[in-house]
Amino acid sequence: MSQTSPSPFPEANPPPSSPGSRLRSWAARLVLLTACIGTVATEQATSDDVSSNEHVGAPLSITTAAPKATRRVVVRATASKPPDKAVEGELRVRVTARWIPDDPAQTTSPWIQLLVSHADHSSGPDASGVLVAGTPVTLEAFASLFGDCKLNTGCEWPMDVGFQMQPNAVPGTVELEWTAQATAHAVDTSSVPKGFTVSVSAP
């Protein structure tokens, strides 16, 4: 009758836990749970984004002789029952540029820049591209809507849209068509305020 040889790695039985070790284990879990709750609490809730109408700006032109132009738009956020909540968002501007050199045989390609900024700031995000005669160029630029704005006291952002072409380029004209659209949301709430609307318009 053969005997089964003992395993070289006998199964180890875990030592019985003492009341002190159990308390330490629960304390560690409690610390971890508290840290998780604290992390979640610091993440500020926001409502879903609401989009504005697409504002179609009046077409305009810039030239080598007058290479800059600025147009102002105003973004507003309102609600039928406005809560005491801050509002944040973003403005997107899209422009289509067409380069028409005075000399049709001219092949030089100047650059163009689109700049979107708050009316009380000197600079902001920009987008740039190279102009080619006969080929429309589309650019997009974005700017954040920020500031100490509470919905129950009115939220309004005057924004400047700047267009600039290379000033020392060959003589010519850039025809511009542009649109602006905003999105915004309420901060510190997951619910969209009742009657919440966002608009973009000329001043």
PDB file of C-alpha atoms in Angstrom:
ATOM      1  CA  MET A   1       0.000   0.000   0.000  1.00  0.00           C
ATOM      2  CA  SER A   2       1.657   3.153  -1.197  1.00  0.00           C
ATOM      3  CA  GLN A   3       1.792   6.316   0.753  1.00  0.00           C
ATOM      4  CA  THR A   4       1.199   9.732  -0.763  1.00  0.00           C
ATOM      5  CA  SER A   5       4.267  11.874  -0.348  1.00  0.00           C
ATOM      6  CA  PRO A   6       3.655  15.234   1.222  1.00  0.00           C
ATOM      7  CA  SER A   7       3.650  18.248  -1.092  1.00  0.00           C
ATOM      8  CA  PRO A   8       6.910  20.248  -1.033  1.00  0.00           C
ATOM      9  CA  PHE A   9       4.742  23.377  -0.769  1.00  0.00           C
ATOM     10  CA  PRO A  10       2.260  22.664   1.985  1.00  0.00           C
ATOM     11  CA  GLU A  11      -0.807  24.874   2.014  1.00  0.00           C
ATOM     12  CA  ALA A  12      -0.312  27.639   4.502  1.00  0.00           C
ATOM     13  CA  ASN A  13      -3.170  28.473   6.781  1.00  0.00           C
ATOM     14  CA  PRO A  14      -3.611  32.251   7.321  1.00  0.00           C
ATOM     15  CA  PRO A  15      -2.972  33.305  10.885  1.00  0.00           C
ATOM     16  CA  PRO A  16      -6.100  34.117  12.826  1.00  0.00           C
ATOM     17  CA  SER A  17      -6.848  37.830  12.755  1.00  0.00           C
ATOM     18  CA  SER A  18      -6.748  39.682  15.999  1.00  0.00           C
ATOM     19  CA  PRO A  19      -9.265  42.393  16.987  1.00  0.00           C
ATOM     20  CA  GLY A  20      -6.486  44.952  16.536  1.00  0.00           C
ATOM     21  CA  SER A  21      -5.739  43.911  12.957  1.00  0.00           C
ATOM     22  CA  ARG A  22      -9.430  43.965  12.079  1.00  0.00           C
ATOM     23  CA  LEU A  23      -9.718  47.500  13.432  1.00  0.00           C
ATOM     24  CA  ARG A  24      -6.678  48.593  11.441  1.00  0.00           C
ATOM     25  CA  SER A  25      -8.195  47.064   8.302  1.00  0.00           C
ATOM     26  CA  TRP A  26     -11.487  48.910   8.766  1.00  0.00           C
ATOM     27  CA  ALA A  27      -9.615  52.139   9.509  1.00  0.00           C
ATOM     28  CA  ALA A  28      -7.664  51.807   6.263  1.00  0.00           C
ATOM     29  CA  ARG A  29     -10.887  51.224   4.321  1.00  0.00           C
ATOM     30  CA  LEU A  30     -12.493  54.240   5.951  1.00  0.00           C
ATOM     31  CA  VAL A  31      -9.538  56.475   4.984  1.00  0.00           C
ATOM     32  CA  LEU A  32      -9.727  55.236   1.393  1.00  0.00           C
ATOM     33  CA  LEU A  33     -13.494  55.773   1.227  1.00  0.00           C
ATOM     34  CA  THR A  34     -13.166  59.283   2.647  1.00  0.00           C
ATOM     35  CA  ALA A  35     -10.511  60.129   0.058  1.00  0.00           C
ATOM     36  CA  CYS A  36     -12.754  58.889  -2.757  1.00  0.00           C
ATOM     37  CA  ILE A  37     -15.706  60.912  -1.480  1.00  0.00           C
ATOM     38  CA  GLY A  38     -13.499  63.996  -1.224  1.00  0.00           C
ATOM     39  CA  THR A  39     -12.316  63.567  -4.808  1.00  0.00           C
ATOM     40  CA  VAL A  40     -15.861  63.279  -6.106  1.00  0.00           C
ATOM     41  CA  ALA A  41     -16.971  66.296  -4.066  1.00  0.00           C
ATOM     42  CA  THR A  42     -14.253  68.499  -5.590  1.00  0.00           C
ATOM     43  CA  GLU A  43     -15.395  67.764  -9.163  1.00  0.00           C
ATOM     44  CA  GLN A  44     -17.848  70.557  -9.910  1.00  0.00           C
ATOM     45  CA  ALA A  45     -21.010  69.467 -11.672  1.00  0.00           C
ATOM     46  CA  THR A  46     -22.146  71.199 -14.867  1.00  0.00           C
ATOM     47  CA  SER A  47     -25.353  71.037 -16.847  1.00  0.00           C
ATOM     48  CA  ASP A  48     -25.529  69.907 -20.458  1.00  0.00           C
ATOM     49  CA  ASP A  49     -24.351  72.411 -23.059  1.00  0.00           C
ATOM     50  CA  VAL A  50     -26.951  74.540 -24.809  1.00  0.00           C
ATOM     51  CA  SER A  51     -26.124  75.946 -28.253  1.00  0.00           C
ATOM     52  CA  SER A  52     -27.032  79.356 -29.591  1.00  0.00           C
ATOM     53  CA  ASN A  53     -28.326  80.313 -32.987  1.00  0.00           C
ATOM     54  CA  GLU A  54     -25.691  80.571 -35.701  1.00  0.00           C
ATOM     55  CA  HIS A  55     -25.062  84.284 -36.143  1.00  0.00           C
ATOM     56  CA  VAL A  56     -24.274  85.139 -39.777  1.00  0.00           C
ATOM     57  CA  GLY A  57     -22.091  88.206 -39.892  1.00  0.00           C
ATOM     58  CA  ALA A  58     -22.284  90.726 -42.717  1.00  0.00           C
ATOM     59  CA  PRO A  59     -19.732  89.949 -45.448  1.00  0.00           C
ATOM     60  CA  LEU A  60     -16.694  92.214 -45.530  1.00  0.00           C
ATOM     61  CA  SER A  61     -13.407  92.735 -47.340  1.00  0.00           C
ATOM     62  CA  ILE A  62      -9.871  93.556 -46.330  1.00  0.00           C
ATOM     63  CA  THR A  63      -7.076  94.627 -48.660  1.00  0.00           C
ATOM     64  CA  THR A  64      -3.315  94.870 -48.705  1.00  0.00           C
ATOM     65  CA  ALA A  65      -3.693  98.605 -48.096  1.00  0.00           C
ATOM     66  CA  ALA A  66      -6.196  98.103 -45.226  1.00  0.00           C
ATOM     67  CA  PRO A  67      -5.295  94.637 -43.919  1.00  0.00           C
ATOM     68  CA  LYS A  68      -7.274  94.622 -40.646  1.00  0.00           C
ATOM     69  CA  ALA A  69     -10.946  94.620 -39.657  1.00  0.00           C
ATOM     70  CA  THR A  70     -12.806  93.913 -36.420  1.00  0.00           C
ATOM     71  CA  ARG A  71     -16.423  93.005 -35.808  1.00  0.00           C
ATOM     72  CA  ARG A  72     -18.087  92.756 -32.405  1.00  0.00           C
ATOM     73  CA  VAL A  73     -20.670  90.222 -31.303  1.00  0.00           C
ATOM     74  CA  VAL A  74     -22.402  89.805 -27.962  1.00  0.00           C
ATOM     75  CA  VAL A  75     -23.088  86.414 -26.390  1.00  0.00           C
ATOM     76  CA  ARG A  76     -25.941  86.305 -23.879  1.00  0.00           C
ATOM     77  CA  ALA A  77     -27.242  83.548 -21.597  1.00  0.00           C
ATOM     78  CA  THR A  78     -30.685  83.848 -20.027  1.00  0.00           C
ATOM     79  CA  ALA A  79     -33.261  81.662 -18.282  1.00  0.00           C
ATOM     80  CA  SER A  80     -36.966  82.017 -17.523  1.00  0.00           C
ATOM     81  CA  LYS A  81     -36.283  81.060 -13.889  1.00  0.00           C
ATOM     82  CA  PRO A  82     -32.603  81.907 -13.462  1.00  0.00           C
ATOM     83  CA  PRO A  83     -30.897  80.223 -10.500  1.00  0.00           C
ATOM     84  CA  ASP A  84     -27.962  81.702  -8.616  1.00  0.00           C
ATOM     85  CA  LYS A  85     -25.495  79.725 -10.735  1.00  0.00           C
ATOM     86  CA  ALA A  86     -22.465  80.723 -12.771  1.00  0.00           C
ATOM     87  CA  VAL A  87     -22.379  80.169 -16.521  1.00  0.00           C
ATOM     88  CA  GLU A  88     -19.418  79.201 -18.683  1.00  0.00           C
ATOM     89  CA  GLY A  89     -19.094  78.431 -22.357  1.00  0.00           C
ATOM     90  CA  GLU A  90     -17.293  78.860 -25.633  1.00  0.00           C
ATOM     91  CA  LEU A  91     -17.648  80.954 -28.769  1.00  0.00           C
ATOM     92  CA  ARG A  92     -16.707  79.468 -32.148  1.00  0.00           C
ATOM     93  CA  VAL A  93     -16.132  81.666 -35.185  1.00  0.00           C
ATOM     94  CA  ARG A  94     -15.767  80.290 -38.705  1.00  0.00           C
ATOM     95  CA  VAL A  95     -14.624  82.358 -41.673  1.00  0.00           C
ATOM     96  CA  THR A  96     -14.325  81.571 -45.370  1.00  0.00           C
ATOM     97  CA  ALA A  97     -11.764  83.749 -47.147  1.00  0.00           C
ATOM     98  CA  ARG A  98     -11.328  84.264 -50.900  1.00  0.00           C
ATOM     99  CA  TRP A  99      -8.137  85.871 -52.193  1.00  0.00           C
ATOM    100  CA  ILE A 100      -8.426  88.053 -55.297  1.00  0.00           C
ATOM    101  CA  PRO A 101      -5.070  89.512 -56.377  1.00  0.00           C
ATOM    102  CA  ASP A 102      -5.179  92.738 -58.374  1.00  0.00           C
ATOM    103  CA  ASP A 103      -3.016  91.045 -60.972  1.00  0.00           C
ATOM    104  CA  PRO A 104      -4.692  87.732 -61.955  1.00  0.00           C
ATOM    105  CA  ALA A 105      -1.316  86.376 -63.062  1.00  0.00           C
ATOM    106  CA  GLN A 106       0.140  86.896 -59.581  1.00  0.00           C
ATOM    107  CA  THR A 107       0.832  83.587 -57.799  1.00  0.00           C
ATOM    108  CA  THR A 108       2.060  84.948 -54.455  1.00  0.00           C
ATOM    109  CA  SER A 109       0.085  83.474 -51.510  1.00  0.00           C
ATOM    110  CA  PRO A 110      -0.291  85.829 -48.517  1.00  0.00           C
ATOM    111  CA  TRP A 111      -1.439  84.651 -45.103  1.00  0.00           C
ATOM    112  CA  ILE A 112      -4.634  85.475 -43.211  1.00  0.00           C
ATOM    113  CA  GLN A 113      -5.376  85.335 -39.499  1.00  0.00           C
ATOM    114  CA  LEU A 114      -8.619  85.024 -37.528  1.00  0.00           C
ATOM    115  CA  LEU A 115      -8.586  86.286 -33.949  1.00  0.00           C
ATOM    116  CA  VAL A 116     -11.375  85.916 -31.354  1.00  0.00           C
ATOM    117  CA  SER A 117     -11.042  87.713 -28.018  1.00  0.00           C
ATOM    118  CA  HIS A 118     -12.984  89.288 -25.174  1.00  0.00           C
ATOM    119  CA  ALA A 119     -13.660  92.945 -25.827  1.00  0.00           C
ATOM    120  CA  ASP A 120     -11.599  93.982 -22.780  1.00  0.00           C
ATOM    121  CA  HIS A 121      -8.624  91.774 -23.692  1.00  0.00           C
ATOM    122  CA  SER A 122      -5.970  92.622 -26.256  1.00  0.00           C
ATOM    123  CA  SER A 123      -5.438  89.107 -27.527  1.00  0.00           C
ATOM    124  CA  GLY A 124      -7.010  85.692 -27.705  1.00  0.00           C
ATOM    125  CA  PRO A 125      -6.965  82.372 -29.554  1.00  0.00           C
ATOM    126  CA  ASP A 126      -6.252  82.614 -33.254  1.00  0.00           C
ATOM    127  CA  ALA A 127      -6.193  80.559 -36.439  1.00  0.00           C
ATOM    128  CA  SER A 128      -4.219  81.268 -39.584  1.00  0.00           C
ATOM    129  CA  GLY A 129      -3.890  79.979 -43.121  1.00  0.00           C
ATOM    130  CA  VAL A 130      -2.405  80.655 -46.528  1.00  0.00           C
ATOM    131  CA  LEU A 131      -4.527  82.264 -49.237  1.00  0.00           C
ATOM    132  CA  VAL A 132      -4.577  80.848 -52.759  1.00  0.00           C
ATOM    133  CA  ALA A 133      -6.353  82.620 -55.592  1.00  0.00           C
ATOM    134  CA  GLY A 134      -9.424  80.704 -56.741  1.00  0.00           C
ATOM    135  CA  THR A 135      -9.474  78.425 -53.676  1.00  0.00           C
ATOM    136  CA  PRO A 136     -11.617  79.389 -50.636  1.00  0.00           C
ATOM    137  CA  VAL A 137      -9.870  78.954 -47.289  1.00  0.00           C
ATOM    138  CA  THR A 138     -11.897  78.163 -44.146  1.00  0.00           C
ATOM    139  CA  LEU A 139     -10.604  78.922 -40.653  1.00  0.00           C
ATOM    140  CA  GLU A 140     -12.087  78.333 -37.188  1.00  0.00           C
ATOM    141  CA  ALA A 141     -11.138  80.003 -33.918  1.00  0.00           C
ATOM    142  CA  PHE A 142     -12.515  79.560 -30.406  1.00  0.00           C
ATOM    143  CA  ALA A 143     -12.654  81.665 -27.245  1.00  0.00           C
ATOM    144  CA  SER A 144     -13.799  80.702 -23.753  1.00  0.00           C
ATOM    145  CA  LEU A 145     -16.696  82.543 -22.148  1.00  0.00           C
ATOM    146  CA  PHE A 146     -15.618  83.150 -18.583  1.00  0.00           C
ATOM    147  CA  GLY A 147     -15.838  85.699 -15.814  1.00  0.00           C
ATOM    148  CA  ASP A 148     -17.816  86.227 -12.638  1.00  0.00           C
ATOM    149  CA  CYS A 149     -21.178  85.758 -14.303  1.00  0.00           C
ATOM    150  CA  LYS A 150     -24.295  84.622 -12.410  1.00  0.00           C
ATOM    151  CA  LEU A 151     -27.367  83.680 -14.392  1.00  0.00           C
ATOM    152  CA  ASN A 152     -29.740  85.469 -12.004  1.00  0.00           C
ATOM    153  CA  THR A 153     -27.925  88.778 -12.532  1.00  0.00           C
ATOM    154  CA  GLY A 154     -27.445  88.420 -16.292  1.00  0.00           C
ATOM    155  CA  CYS A 155     -24.670  86.872 -18.377  1.00  0.00           C
ATOM    156  CA  GLU A 156     -23.277  88.848 -21.283  1.00  0.00           C
ATOM    157  CA  TRP A 157     -19.937  88.623 -23.087  1.00  0.00           C
ATOM    158  CA  PRO A 158     -18.899  91.285 -25.647  1.00  0.00           C
ATOM    159  CA  MET A 159     -16.502  89.542 -28.058  1.00  0.00           C
ATOM    160  CA  ASP A 160     -14.292  90.922 -30.816  1.00  0.00           C
ATOM    161  CA  VAL A 161     -13.708  89.005 -34.028  1.00  0.00           C
ATOM    162  CA  GLY A 162     -10.575  90.200 -35.798  1.00  0.00           C
ATOM    163  CA  PHE A 163      -9.519  89.553 -39.396  1.00  0.00           C
ATOM    164  CA  GLN A 164      -6.023  90.344 -40.627  1.00  0.00           C
ATOM    165  CA  MET A 165      -4.123  89.591 -43.819  1.00  0.00           C
ATOM    166  CA  GLN A 166      -0.438  89.935 -44.537  1.00  0.00           C
ATOM    167  CA  PRO A 167       0.102  93.712 -44.746  1.00  0.00           C
ATOM    168  CA  ASN A 168       3.112  93.677 -47.079  1.00  0.00           C
ATOM    169  CA  ALA A 169       1.652  91.228 -49.600  1.00  0.00           C
ATOM    170  CA  VAL A 170       1.078  91.898 -53.268  1.00  0.00           C
ATOM    171  CA  PRO A 171      -1.942  94.151 -53.953  1.00  0.00           C
ATOM    172  CA  GLY A 172      -5.245  92.375 -53.683  1.00  0.00           C
ATOM    173  CA  THR A 173      -8.490  91.872 -51.775  1.00  0.00           C
ATOM    174  CA  VAL A 174      -9.737  89.188 -49.410  1.00  0.00           C
ATOM    175  CA  GLU A 175     -13.508  88.672 -49.363  1.00  0.00           C
ATOM    176  CA  LEU A 176     -14.730  87.301 -46.030  1.00  0.00           C
ATOM    177  CA  GLU A 177     -17.895  85.466 -45.015  1.00  0.00           C
ATOM    178  CA  TRP A 178     -18.192  84.501 -41.362  1.00  0.00           C
ATOM    179  CA  THR A 179     -20.455  82.986 -38.719  1.00  0.00           C
ATOM    180  CA  ALA A 180     -20.382  82.785 -34.932  1.00  0.00           C
ATOM    181  CA  GLN A 181     -22.015  80.275 -32.586  1.00  0.00           C
ATOM    182  CA  ALA A 182     -21.788  79.792 -28.824  1.00  0.00           C
ATOM    183  CA  THR A 183     -22.395  76.972 -26.373  1.00  0.00           C
ATOM    184  CA  ALA A 184     -22.832  77.457 -22.640  1.00  0.00           C
ATOM    185  CA  HIS A 185     -23.761  75.546 -19.479  1.00  0.00           C
ATOM    186  CA  ALA A 186     -24.622  76.250 -15.873  1.00  0.00           C
ATOM    187  CA  VAL A 187     -21.988  75.451 -13.242  1.00  0.00           C
ATOM    188  CA  ASP A 188     -22.502  73.605  -9.946  1.00  0.00           C
ATOM    189  CA  THR A 189     -25.675  71.895 -11.128  1.00  0.00           C
ATOM    190  CA  SER A 190     -26.370  68.909 -13.327  1.00  0.00           C
ATOM    191  CA  SER A 191     -29.742  70.281 -14.445  1.00  0.00           C
ATOM    192  CA  VAL A 192     -30.245  72.691 -17.320  1.00  0.00           C
ATOM    193  CA  PRO A 193     -31.980  75.784 -15.869  1.00  0.00           C
ATOM    194  CA  LYS A 194     -35.604  76.206 -16.945  1.00  0.00           C
ATOM    195  CA  GLY A 195     -35.858  78.237 -20.119  1.00  0.00           C
ATOM    196  CA  PHE A 196     -32.054  78.388 -20.509  1.00  0.00           C
ATOM    197  CA  THR A 197     -31.123  79.978 -23.832  1.00  0.00           C
ATOM    198  CA  VAL A 198     -27.900  81.201 -25.422  1.00  0.00           C
ATOM    199  CA  SER A 199     -27.751  83.799 -28.189  1.00  0.00           C
ATOM    200  CA  VAL A 200     -25.168  85.517 -30.385  1.00  0.00           C
ATOM    201  CA  SER A 201     -25.958  88.833 -32.034  1.00  0.00           C
ATOM    202  CA  ALA A 202     -24.483  92.092 -33.199  1.00  0.00           C
ATOM    203  CA  PRO A 203     -24.342  94.782 -30.469  1.00  0.00           C
TER     204      PRO A 203
END
